[in-house]
PDB file of N, CA and C in Angstrom:
ATOM      1  N   MET A 326     -26.306 153.627  26.154  1.00 83.00           N
ATOM      2  CA  MET A 326     -26.923 152.881  26.588  1.00 83.00           C
ATOM      3  C   MET A 326     -28.141 152.546  26.032  1.00 83.00           C
ATOM      4  N   THR A 327     -28.665 151.336  25.350  1.00 89.00           N
ATOM      5  CA  THR A 327     -29.757 151.269  24.568  1.00 89.00           C
ATOM      6  C   THR A 327     -30.829 150.808  24.930  1.00 89.00           C
ATOM      7  N   ASN A 328     -31.781 151.666  24.990  1.00 89.00           N
ATOM      8  CA  ASN A 328     -33.293 150.657  25.181  1.00 89.00           C
ATOM      9  C   ASN A 328     -33.471 149.567  25.962  1.00 89.00           C
ATOM     10  N   GLU A 329     -33.221 148.624  25.276  1.00 93.00           N
ATOM     11  CA  GLU A 329     -33.187 147.309  25.441  1.00 93.00           C
ATOM     12  C   GLU A 329     -31.790 147.301  26.531  1.00 93.00           C
ATOM     13  N   GLU A 330     -30.764 147.616  26.460  1.00 94.00           N
ATOM     14  CA  GLU A 330     -29.672 147.468  27.521  1.00 94.00           C
ATOM     15  C   GLU A 330     -30.165 147.825  28.651  1.00 94.00           C
ATOM     16  N   VAL A 331     -31.140 148.932  29.095  1.00 93.00           N
ATOM     17  CA  VAL A 331     -31.353 148.928  29.930  1.00 93.00           C
ATOM     18  C   VAL A 331     -32.356 148.091  30.697  1.00 93.00           C
ATOM     19  N   LYS A 332     -33.106 148.326  29.451  1.00 94.00           N
ATOM     20  CA  LYS A 332     -34.410 146.640  30.563  1.00 94.00           C
ATOM     21  C   LYS A 332     -33.669 145.439  30.510  1.00 94.00           C
ATOM     22  N   LYS A 333     -32.554 145.292  30.169  1.00 95.00           N
ATOM     23  CA  LYS A 333     -32.243 144.265  30.802  1.00 95.00           C
ATOM     24  C   LYS A 333     -31.289 144.216  31.402  1.00 95.00           C
ATOM     25  N   GLU A 334     -30.899 145.018  31.661  1.00 95.00           N
ATOM     26  CA  GLU A 334     -30.077 145.411  33.315  1.00 95.00           C
ATOM     27  C   GLU A 334     -31.832 145.733  34.311  1.00 95.00           C
ATOM     28  N   PHE A 335     -32.535 146.500  34.110  1.00 94.00           N
ATOM     29  CA  PHE A 335     -33.105 146.666  35.780  1.00 94.00           C
ATOM     30  C   PHE A 335     -33.921 145.273  35.798  1.00 94.00           C
ATOM     31  N   LYS A 336     -34.175 144.194  34.625  1.00 94.00           N
ATOM     32  CA  LYS A 336     -34.978 143.433  35.039  1.00 94.00           C
ATOM     33  C   LYS A 336     -34.068 142.263  35.976  1.00 94.00           C
ATOM     34  N   LYS A 337     -32.620 142.379  36.075  1.00 95.00           N
ATOM     35  CA  LYS A 337     -31.780 141.845  37.188  1.00 95.00           C
ATOM     36  C   LYS A 337     -32.090 142.399  37.937  1.00 95.00           C
ATOM     37  N   VAL A 338     -32.142 143.754  38.371  1.00 94.00           N
ATOM     38  CA  VAL A 338     -32.726 144.625  39.305  1.00 94.00           C
ATOM     39  C   VAL A 338     -33.717 143.651  40.527  1.00 94.00           C
ATOM     40  N   VAL A 339     -35.112 143.777  38.925  1.00 93.00           N
ATOM     41  CA  VAL A 339     -36.061 143.320  39.922  1.00 93.00           C
ATOM     42  C   VAL A 339     -35.314 142.154  40.231  1.00 93.00           C
ATOM     43  N   PHE A 340     -34.691 141.901  39.812  1.00 95.00           N
ATOM     44  CA  PHE A 340     -34.407 140.166  40.148  1.00 95.00           C
ATOM     45  C   PHE A 340     -33.996 140.237  41.659  1.00 95.00           C
ATOM     46  N   ASN A 341     -33.314 140.519  41.355  1.00 94.00           N
ATOM     47  CA  ASN A 341     -32.159 141.314  43.368  1.00 94.00           C
ATOM     48  C   ASN A 341     -33.496 141.698  43.976  1.00 94.00           C
ATOM     49  N   ALA A 342     -34.623 142.371  43.612  1.00 92.00           N
ATOM     50  CA  ALA A 342     -34.839 142.674  44.558  1.00 92.00           C
ATOM     51  C   ALA A 342     -36.185 141.679  45.093  1.00 92.00           C
ATOM     52  N   LYS A 343     -36.740 140.594  44.250  1.00 93.00           N
ATOM     53  CA  LYS A 343     -37.503 139.648  44.808  1.00 93.00           C
ATOM     54  C   LYS A 343     -36.536 138.625  45.566  1.00 93.00           C
ATOM     55  N   ILE A 344     -35.433 138.366  44.776  1.00 95.00           N
ATOM     56  CA  ILE A 344     -34.554 137.660  46.585  1.00 95.00           C
ATOM     57  C   ILE A 344     -34.550 138.169  47.574  1.00 95.00           C
ATOM     58  N   ALA A 345     -34.631 139.702  47.925  1.00 94.00           N
ATOM     59  CA  ALA A 345     -33.843 140.294  48.648  1.00 94.00           C
ATOM     60  C   ALA A 345     -35.413 139.865  50.297  1.00 94.00           C
ATOM     61  N   ALA A 346     -36.570 140.319  49.172  1.00 94.00           N
ATOM     62  CA  ALA A 346     -38.010 140.294  49.715  1.00 94.00           C
ATOM     63  C   ALA A 346     -37.925 138.894  49.832  1.00 94.00           C
ATOM     64  N   GLY A 347     -38.055 138.145  49.736  1.00 95.00           N
ATOM     65  CA  GLY A 347     -37.839 136.347  50.056  1.00 95.00           C
ATOM     66  C   GLY A 347     -37.128 136.473  50.863  1.00 95.00           C
ATOM     67  N   ILE A 348     -35.855 136.539  51.097  1.00 95.00           N
ATOM     68  CA  ILE A 348     -35.211 135.997  52.276  1.00 95.00           C
ATOM     69  C   ILE A 348     -36.106 137.250  53.271  1.00 95.00           C
ATOM     70  N   PHE A 349     -36.468 138.750  53.386  1.00 95.00           N
ATOM     71  CA  PHE A 349     -37.126 139.296  54.482  1.00 95.00           C
ATOM     72  C   PHE A 349     -37.968 138.146  54.696  1.00 95.00           C
ATOM     73  N   PHE A 350     -38.713 138.218  53.849  1.00 95.00           N
ATOM     74  CA  PHE A 350     -39.973 136.842  54.700  1.00 95.00           C
ATOM     75  C   PHE A 350     -39.516 135.565  55.213  1.00 95.00           C
ATOM     76  N   LEU A 351     -38.703 135.003  54.564  1.00 95.00           N
ATOM     77  CA  LEU A 351     -38.167 133.579  54.839  1.00 95.00           C
ATOM     78  C   LEU A 351     -38.035 133.579  56.482  1.00 95.00           C
ATOM     79  N   LEU A 352     -37.586 135.095  56.389  1.00 94.00           N
ATOM     80  CA  LEU A 352     -36.822 135.385  57.766  1.00 94.00           C
ATOM     81  C   LEU A 352     -38.039 135.819  59.403  1.00 94.00           C
ATOM     82  N   LEU A 353     -39.077 136.409  58.445  1.00 95.00           N
ATOM     83  CA  LEU A 353     -39.762 136.916  59.291  1.00 95.00           C
ATOM     84  C   LEU A 353     -41.381 136.158  59.308  1.00 95.00           C
ATOM     85  N   THR A 354     -41.223 134.821  58.823  1.00 95.00           N
ATOM     86  CA  THR A 354     -42.081 134.508  58.895  1.00 95.00           C
ATOM     87  C   THR A 354     -42.364 133.412  60.269  1.00 95.00           C
ATOM     88  N   PRO A 355     -41.202 132.522  60.517  1.00 95.00           N
ATOM     89  CA  PRO A 355     -41.729 132.151  61.763  1.00 95.00           C
ATOM     90  C   PRO A 355     -41.883 133.101  63.433  1.00 95.00           C
ATOM     91  N   ASN A 356     -41.430 134.294  63.056  1.00 91.00           N
ATOM     92  CA  ASN A 356     -41.799 135.548  63.798  1.00 91.00           C
ATOM     93  C   ASN A 356     -43.345 135.552  63.824  1.00 91.00           C
ATOM     94  N   ILE A 357     -43.565 135.552  63.110  1.00 93.00           N
ATOM     95  CA  ILE A 357     -45.305 136.128  62.525  1.00 93.00           C
ATOM     96  C   ILE A 357     -45.991 134.496  62.878  1.00 93.00           C
ATOM     97  N   VAL A 358     -45.464 133.124  63.056  1.00 93.00           N
ATOM     98  CA  VAL A 358     -46.116 132.226  62.823  1.00 93.00           C
ATOM     99  C   VAL A 358     -46.093 131.832  64.309  1.00 93.00           C
ATOM    100  N   LEU A 359     -44.600 132.092  65.558  1.00 92.00           N
ATOM    101  CA  LEU A 359     -44.827 131.751  67.030  1.00 92.00           C
ATOM    102  C   LEU A 359     -45.706 133.359  68.020  1.00 92.00           C
ATOM    103  N   THR A 360     -45.604 134.181  66.962  1.00 90.00           N
ATOM    104  CA  THR A 360     -46.366 135.808  67.869  1.00 90.00           C
ATOM    105  C   THR A 360     -48.375 134.697  67.917  1.00 90.00           C
ATOM    106  N   VAL A 361     -48.839 134.530  66.960  1.00 93.00           N
ATOM    107  CA  VAL A 361     -50.387 134.159  66.411  1.00 93.00           C
ATOM    108  C   VAL A 361     -50.081 133.105  67.299  1.00 93.00           C
ATOM    109  N   LYS A 362     -49.639 131.690  67.299  1.00 93.00           N
ATOM    110  CA  LYS A 362     -49.861 130.392  67.794  1.00 93.00           C
ATOM    111  C   LYS A 362     -49.565 130.578  69.132  1.00 93.00           C
ATOM    112  N   ASP A 363     -49.233 131.458  70.037  1.00 90.00           N
ATOM    113  CA  ASP A 363     -48.590 131.733  71.328  1.00 90.00           C
ATOM    114  C   ASP A 363     -47.537 130.724  71.603  1.00 90.00           C
ATOM    115  N   LEU A 364     -46.880 130.593  70.946  1.00 90.00           N
ATOM    116  CA  LEU A 364     -45.095 129.132  71.065  1.00 90.00           C
ATOM    117  C   LEU A 364     -44.337 130.047  71.709  1.00 90.00           C
ATOM    118  N   ASP A 365     -42.950 129.483  72.166  1.00 90.00           N
ATOM    119  CA  ASP A 365     -42.538 129.683  72.620  1.00 90.00           C
ATOM    120  C   ASP A 365     -41.304 129.805  72.416  1.00 90.00           C
ATOM    121  N   GLU A 366     -41.374 128.948  70.832  1.00 92.00           N
ATOM    122  CA  GLU A 366     -39.949 128.957  70.614  1.00 92.00           C
ATOM    123  C   GLU A 366     -39.961 127.981  68.767  1.00 92.00           C
ATOM    124  N   ILE A 367     -40.033 128.139  68.293  1.00 91.00           N
ATOM    125  CA  ILE A 367     -39.786 127.197  66.575  1.00 91.00           C
ATOM    126  C   ILE A 367     -38.899 126.417  66.415  1.00 91.00           C
ATOM    127  N   MET A 368     -38.180 125.214  65.810  1.00 91.00           N
ATOM    128  CA  MET A 368     -36.895 124.455  65.758  1.00 91.00           C
ATOM    129  C   MET A 368     -36.069 124.900  66.215  1.00 91.00           C
ATOM    130  N   GLY A 369     -35.854 124.492  67.555  1.00 93.00           N
ATOM    131  CA  GLY A 369     -34.753 124.903  68.582  1.00 93.00           C
ATOM    132  C   GLY A 369     -34.688 126.537  69.078  1.00 93.00           C
ATOM    133  N   PHE A 370     -35.473 127.511  68.010  1.00 93.00           N
ATOM    134  CA  PHE A 370     -34.614 129.582  68.119  1.00 93.00           C
ATOM    135  C   PHE A 370     -36.016 129.958  69.235  1.00 93.00           C
ATOM    136  N   SER A 371     -35.216 130.742  70.055  1.00 93.00           N
ATOM    137  CA  SER A 371     -36.947 131.291  71.007  1.00 93.00           C
ATOM    138  C   SER A 371     -36.815 131.965  70.500  1.00 93.00           C
ATOM    139  N   SER A 372     -38.974 133.232  70.312  1.00 91.00           N
ATOM    140  CA  SER A 372     -39.007 133.886  69.940  1.00 91.00           C
ATOM    141  C   SER A 372     -37.771 135.395  69.864  1.00 91.00           C
ATOM    142  N   ASP A 373     -37.632 135.846  70.609  1.00 93.00           N
ATOM    143  CA  ASP A 373     -36.415 136.534  70.499  1.00 93.00           C
ATOM    144  C   ASP A 373     -35.249 136.462  69.320  1.00 93.00           C
ATOM    145  N   THR A 374     -34.620 135.281  69.136  1.00 94.00           N
ATOM    146  CA  THR A 374     -33.616 135.095  68.087  1.00 94.00           C
ATOM    147  C   THR A 374     -34.471 135.176  66.568  1.00 94.00           C
ATOM    148  N   TRP A 375     -35.955 134.822  66.643  1.00 94.00           N
ATOM    149  CA  TRP A 375     -36.785 135.189  65.422  1.00 94.00           C
ATOM    150  C   TRP A 375     -37.560 136.689  65.006  1.00 94.00           C
ATOM    151  N   PHE A 376     -36.997 137.079  66.548  1.00 94.00           N
ATOM    152  CA  PHE A 376     -37.223 138.588  66.110  1.00 94.00           C
ATOM    153  C   PHE A 376     -36.126 138.781  65.543  1.00 94.00           C
ATOM    154  N   ASN A 377     -34.960 138.448  66.164  1.00 96.00           N
ATOM    155  CA  ASN A 377     -33.788 139.311  65.524  1.00 96.00           C
ATOM    156  C   ASN A 377     -33.715 138.977  63.815  1.00 96.00           C
ATOM    157  N   ALA A 378     -33.513 137.613  63.676  1.00 95.00           N
ATOM    158  CA  ALA A 378     -33.848 137.302  62.218  1.00 95.00           C
ATOM    159  C   ALA A 378     -34.358 137.909  61.475  1.00 95.00           C
ATOM    160  N   SER A 379     -35.855 138.740  61.736  1.00 95.00           N
ATOM    161  CA  SER A 379     -36.452 138.990  60.646  1.00 95.00           C
ATOM    162  C   SER A 379     -36.045 140.758  60.722  1.00 95.00           C
ATOM    163  N   LEU A 380     -35.420 141.019  61.953  1.00 96.00           N
ATOM    164  CA  LEU A 380     -34.928 142.437  61.420  1.00 96.00           C
ATOM    165  C   LEU A 380     -33.519 142.302  60.718  1.00 96.00           C
ATOM    166  N   ALA A 381     -32.861 141.351  61.255  1.00 96.00           N
ATOM    167  CA  ALA A 381     -31.790 141.365  60.134  1.00 96.00           C
ATOM    168  C   ALA A 381     -32.321 140.903  58.167  1.00 96.00           C
ATOM    169  N   GLY A 382     -33.200 140.110  58.183  1.00 95.00           N
ATOM    170  CA  GLY A 382     -34.258 140.690  57.166  1.00 95.00           C
ATOM    171  C   GLY A 382     -34.471 141.401  56.477  1.00 95.00           C
ATOM    172  N   PHE A 383     -34.999 142.705  57.395  1.00 95.00           N
ATOM    173  CA  PHE A 383     -35.160 143.560  57.018  1.00 95.00           C
ATOM    174  C   PHE A 383     -34.131 144.954  56.419  1.00 95.00           C
ATOM    175  N   ALA A 384     -33.169 144.520  57.176  1.00 96.00           N
ATOM    176  CA  ALA A 384     -32.282 145.174  57.311  1.00 96.00           C
ATOM    177  C   ALA A 384     -31.990 145.443  55.402  1.00 96.00           C
ATOM    178  N   ILE A 385     -31.835 143.486  55.696  1.00 94.00           N
ATOM    179  CA  ILE A 385     -30.690 143.497  53.963  1.00 94.00           C
ATOM    180  C   ILE A 385     -31.977 143.959  53.016  1.00 94.00           C
ATOM    181  N   TYR A 386     -33.473 144.283  52.728  1.00 93.00           N
ATOM    182  CA  TYR A 386     -33.868 144.493  52.486  1.00 93.00           C
ATOM    183  C   TYR A 386     -34.059 146.208  51.993  1.00 93.00           C
ATOM    184  N   GLY A 387     -34.215 146.318  53.209  1.00 93.00           N
ATOM    185  CA  GLY A 387     -33.541 148.389  53.348  1.00 93.00           C
ATOM    186  C   GLY A 387     -32.572 148.753  52.807  1.00 93.00           C
ATOM    187  N   GLY A 388     -31.715 147.870  53.029  1.00 94.00           N
ATOM    188  CA  GLY A 388     -30.172 147.994  52.091  1.00 94.00           C
ATOM    189  C   GLY A 388     -30.104 147.930  50.873  1.00 94.00           C
ATOM    190  N   PHE A 389     -30.448 146.986  50.305  1.00 93.00           N
ATOM    191  CA  PHE A 389     -30.598 146.690  48.820  1.00 93.00           C
ATOM    192  C   PHE A 389     -31.946 147.397  48.381  1.00 93.00           C
ATOM    193  N   THR A 390     -32.861 147.567  48.630  1.00 90.00           N
ATOM    194  CA  THR A 390     -33.669 149.175  48.401  1.00 90.00           C
ATOM    195  C   THR A 390     -33.022 150.459  48.354  1.00 90.00           C
ATOM    196  N   PHE A 391     -32.103 151.134  48.947  1.00 92.00           N
ATOM    197  CA  PHE A 391     -31.341 152.074  49.641  1.00 92.00           C
ATOM    198  C   PHE A 391     -30.458 152.479  48.617  1.00 92.00           C
ATOM    199  N   PHE A 392     -29.069 151.053  48.122  1.00 94.00           N
ATOM    200  CA  PHE A 392     -28.643 151.233  47.781  1.00 94.00           C
ATOM    201  C   PHE A 392     -28.610 150.763  46.711  1.00 94.00           C
ATOM    202  N   LEU A 393     -29.021 149.493  45.943  1.00 93.00           N
ATOM    203  CA  LEU A 393     -29.203 149.168  44.758  1.00 93.00           C
ATOM    204  C   LEU A 393     -30.750 149.094  43.678  1.00 93.00           C
ATOM    205  N   TRP A 394     -31.460 149.686  44.601  1.00 92.00           N
ATOM    206  CA  TRP A 394     -32.522 150.039  43.132  1.00 92.00           C
ATOM    207  C   TRP A 394     -32.629 151.441  42.978  1.00 92.00           C
ATOM    208  N   LYS A 395     -31.906 151.326  41.080  1.00 93.00           N
ATOM    209  CA  LYS A 395     -31.336 152.581  40.693  1.00 93.00           C
ATOM    210  C   LYS A 395     -31.689 152.407  39.135  1.00 93.00           C
ATOM    211  N   CYS A 396     -31.974 153.329  38.953  1.00 94.00           N
ATOM    212  CA  CYS A 396     -31.947 152.990  36.898  1.00 94.00           C
ATOM    213  C   CYS A 396     -30.615 152.637  36.683  1.00 94.00           C
ATOM    214  N   PRO A 397     -31.157 152.260  35.889  1.00 94.00           N
ATOM    215  CA  PRO A 397     -29.671 151.227  34.875  1.00 94.00           C
ATOM    216  C   PRO A 397     -29.384 152.846  34.247  1.00 94.00           C
ATOM    217  N   LYS A 398     -30.408 153.754  33.640  1.00 94.00           N
ATOM    218  CA  LYS A 398     -29.053 155.045  33.538  1.00 94.00           C
ATOM    219  C   LYS A 398     -28.709 155.621  33.613  1.00 94.00           C
ATOM    220  N   CYS A 399     -29.642 156.638  34.646  1.00 95.00           N
ATOM    221  CA  CYS A 399     -29.504 157.725  35.176  1.00 95.00           C
ATOM    222  C   CYS A 399     -28.712 157.487  36.433  1.00 95.00           C
ATOM    223  N   LYS A 400     -28.687 155.955  37.042  1.00 94.00           N
ATOM    224  CA  LYS A 400     -27.762 155.994  38.309  1.00 94.00           C
ATOM    225  C   LYS A 400     -29.237 156.361  39.311  1.00 94.00           C
ATOM    226  N   LYS A 401     -30.485 156.597  39.748  1.00 94.00           N
ATOM    227  CA  LYS A 401     -30.667 156.889  40.038  1.00 94.00           C
ATOM    228  C   LYS A 401     -32.345 156.611  41.206  1.00 94.00           C
ATOM    229  N   PHE A 402     -32.881 156.553  41.897  1.00 92.00           N
ATOM    230  CA  PHE A 402     -33.854 155.936  42.474  1.00 92.00           C
ATOM    231  C   PHE A 402     -34.685 156.626  41.184  1.00 92.00           C
ATOM    232  N   PRO A 403     -36.038 155.116  40.509  1.00 93.00           N
ATOM    233  CA  PRO A 403     -36.879 155.350  39.512  1.00 93.00           C
ATOM    234  C   PRO A 403     -37.936 154.979  40.099  1.00 93.00           C
ATOM    235  N   GLY A 404     -37.859 155.415  40.698  1.00 90.00           N
ATOM    236  CA  GLY A 404     -39.371 154.834  41.972  1.00 90.00           C
ATOM    237  C   GLY A 404     -39.946 153.815  42.836  1.00 90.00           C
ATOM    238  N   ARG A 405     -41.233 153.716  43.011  1.00 88.00           N
ATOM    239  CA  ARG A 405     -41.788 152.617  43.541  1.00 88.00           C
ATOM    240  C   ARG A 405     -41.748 151.604  42.635  1.00 88.00           C
ATOM    241  N   GLY A 406     -42.170 150.758  43.304  1.00 85.00           N
ATOM    242  CA  GLY A 406     -42.775 149.178  42.442  1.00 85.00           C
ATOM    243  C   GLY A 406     -41.486 148.702  41.440  1.00 85.00           C
ATOM    244  N   TRP A 407     -42.333 147.000  41.841  1.00 82.00           N
ATOM    245  CA  TRP A 407     -40.952 146.250  41.266  1.00 82.00           C
ATOM    246  C   TRP A 407     -41.933 146.246  39.123  1.00 82.00           C
ATOM    247  N   PHE A 408     -43.108 146.815  38.843  1.00 88.00           N
ATOM    248  CA  PHE A 408     -43.310 147.091  37.686  1.00 88.00           C
ATOM    249  C   PHE A 408     -43.430 148.386  36.705  1.00 88.00           C
ATOM    250  N   ARG A 409     -42.571 148.232  37.174  1.00 86.00           N
ATOM    251  CA  ARG A 409     -42.506 149.817  36.712  1.00 86.00           C
ATOM    252  C   ARG A 409     -42.268 149.686  35.527  1.00 86.00           C
ATOM    253  N   LYS A 410     -43.031 151.214  34.483  1.00 93.00           N
ATOM    254  CA  LYS A 410     -43.277 150.648  33.628  1.00 93.00           C
ATOM    255  C   LYS A 410     -41.939 151.948  32.644  1.00 93.00           C
ATOM    256  N   ASN A 411     -41.341 153.193  33.392  1.00 94.00           N
ATOM    257  CA  ASN A 411     -40.425 154.053  33.412  1.00 94.00           C
ATOM    258  C   ASN A 411     -39.869 154.367  34.692  1.00 94.00           C
ATOM    259  N   CYS A 412     -38.410 155.381  34.347  1.00 94.00           N
ATOM    260  CA  CYS A 412     -37.851 155.851  35.735  1.00 94.00           C
ATOM    261  C   CYS A 412     -38.519 157.565  35.803  1.00 94.00           C
ATOM    262  N   ASP A 413     -39.272 157.434  36.768  1.00 93.00           N
ATOM    263  CA  ASP A 413     -39.358 158.192  37.387  1.00 93.00           C
ATOM    264  C   ASP A 413     -38.064 159.750  37.281  1.00 93.00           C
ATOM    265  N   SER A 414     -36.711 159.574  37.360  1.00 91.00           N
ATOM    266  CA  SER A 414     -36.256 160.643  37.697  1.00 91.00           C
ATOM    267  C   SER A 414     -35.585 160.237  36.170  1.00 91.00           C
ATOM    268  N   CYS A 415     -35.680 159.955  35.115  1.00 93.00           N
ATOM    269  CA  CYS A 415     -35.227 160.048  33.464  1.00 93.00           C
ATOM    270  C   CYS A 415     -36.085 159.456  32.848  1.00 93.00           C
ATOM    271  N   GLY A 416     -37.016 159.554  33.093  1.00 92.00           N
ATOM    272  CA  GLY A 416     -38.153 159.089  32.067  1.00 92.00           C
ATOM    273  C   GLY A 416     -37.883 157.797  31.212  1.00 92.00           C
ATOM    274  N   VAL A 417     -36.982 157.277  31.451  1.00 94.00           N
ATOM    275  CA  VAL A 417     -36.547 155.252  30.451  1.00 94.00           C
ATOM    276  C   VAL A 417     -37.357 154.575  30.106  1.00 94.00           C
ATOM    277  N   GLU A 418     -37.897 153.736  29.078  1.00 93.00           N
ATOM    278  CA  GLU A 418     -38.637 153.013  29.793  1.00 93.00           C
ATOM    279  C   GLU A 418     -37.728 151.602  30.038  1.00 93.00           C
ATOM    280  N   LEU A 419     -38.665 151.086  31.165  1.00 92.00           N
ATOM    281  CA  LEU A 419     -37.582 150.050  31.789  1.00 92.00           C
ATOM    282  C   LEU A 419     -37.808 148.688  31.614  1.00 92.00           C
ATOM    283  N   THR A 420     -39.607 148.780  30.998  1.00 87.00           N
ATOM    284  CA  THR A 420     -39.910 146.888  30.404  1.00 87.00           C
ATOM    285  C   THR A 420     -40.613 147.041  29.528  1.00 87.00           C
TER     286      THR A 420
END
């Protein structure tokens, strides 16, 4: 795998990570609003429902991180952060 292919594949991994994070925060936001504003429901759903939705969002993001956040070259955890320059495991240039 060439360096350009690795960068292209890692760009896809980062894009998917941003989507997973967006889903998590989209599901978390109503729960935060309910807590801060001391409301019983938003959009017809109770605080318990929104709390469970935020847990599902967290599970989605955590599952993505655990199973899909990998270096395209060595298939190991590349290290934390979306703006990584190099893989911590194999040292390949990612961005």
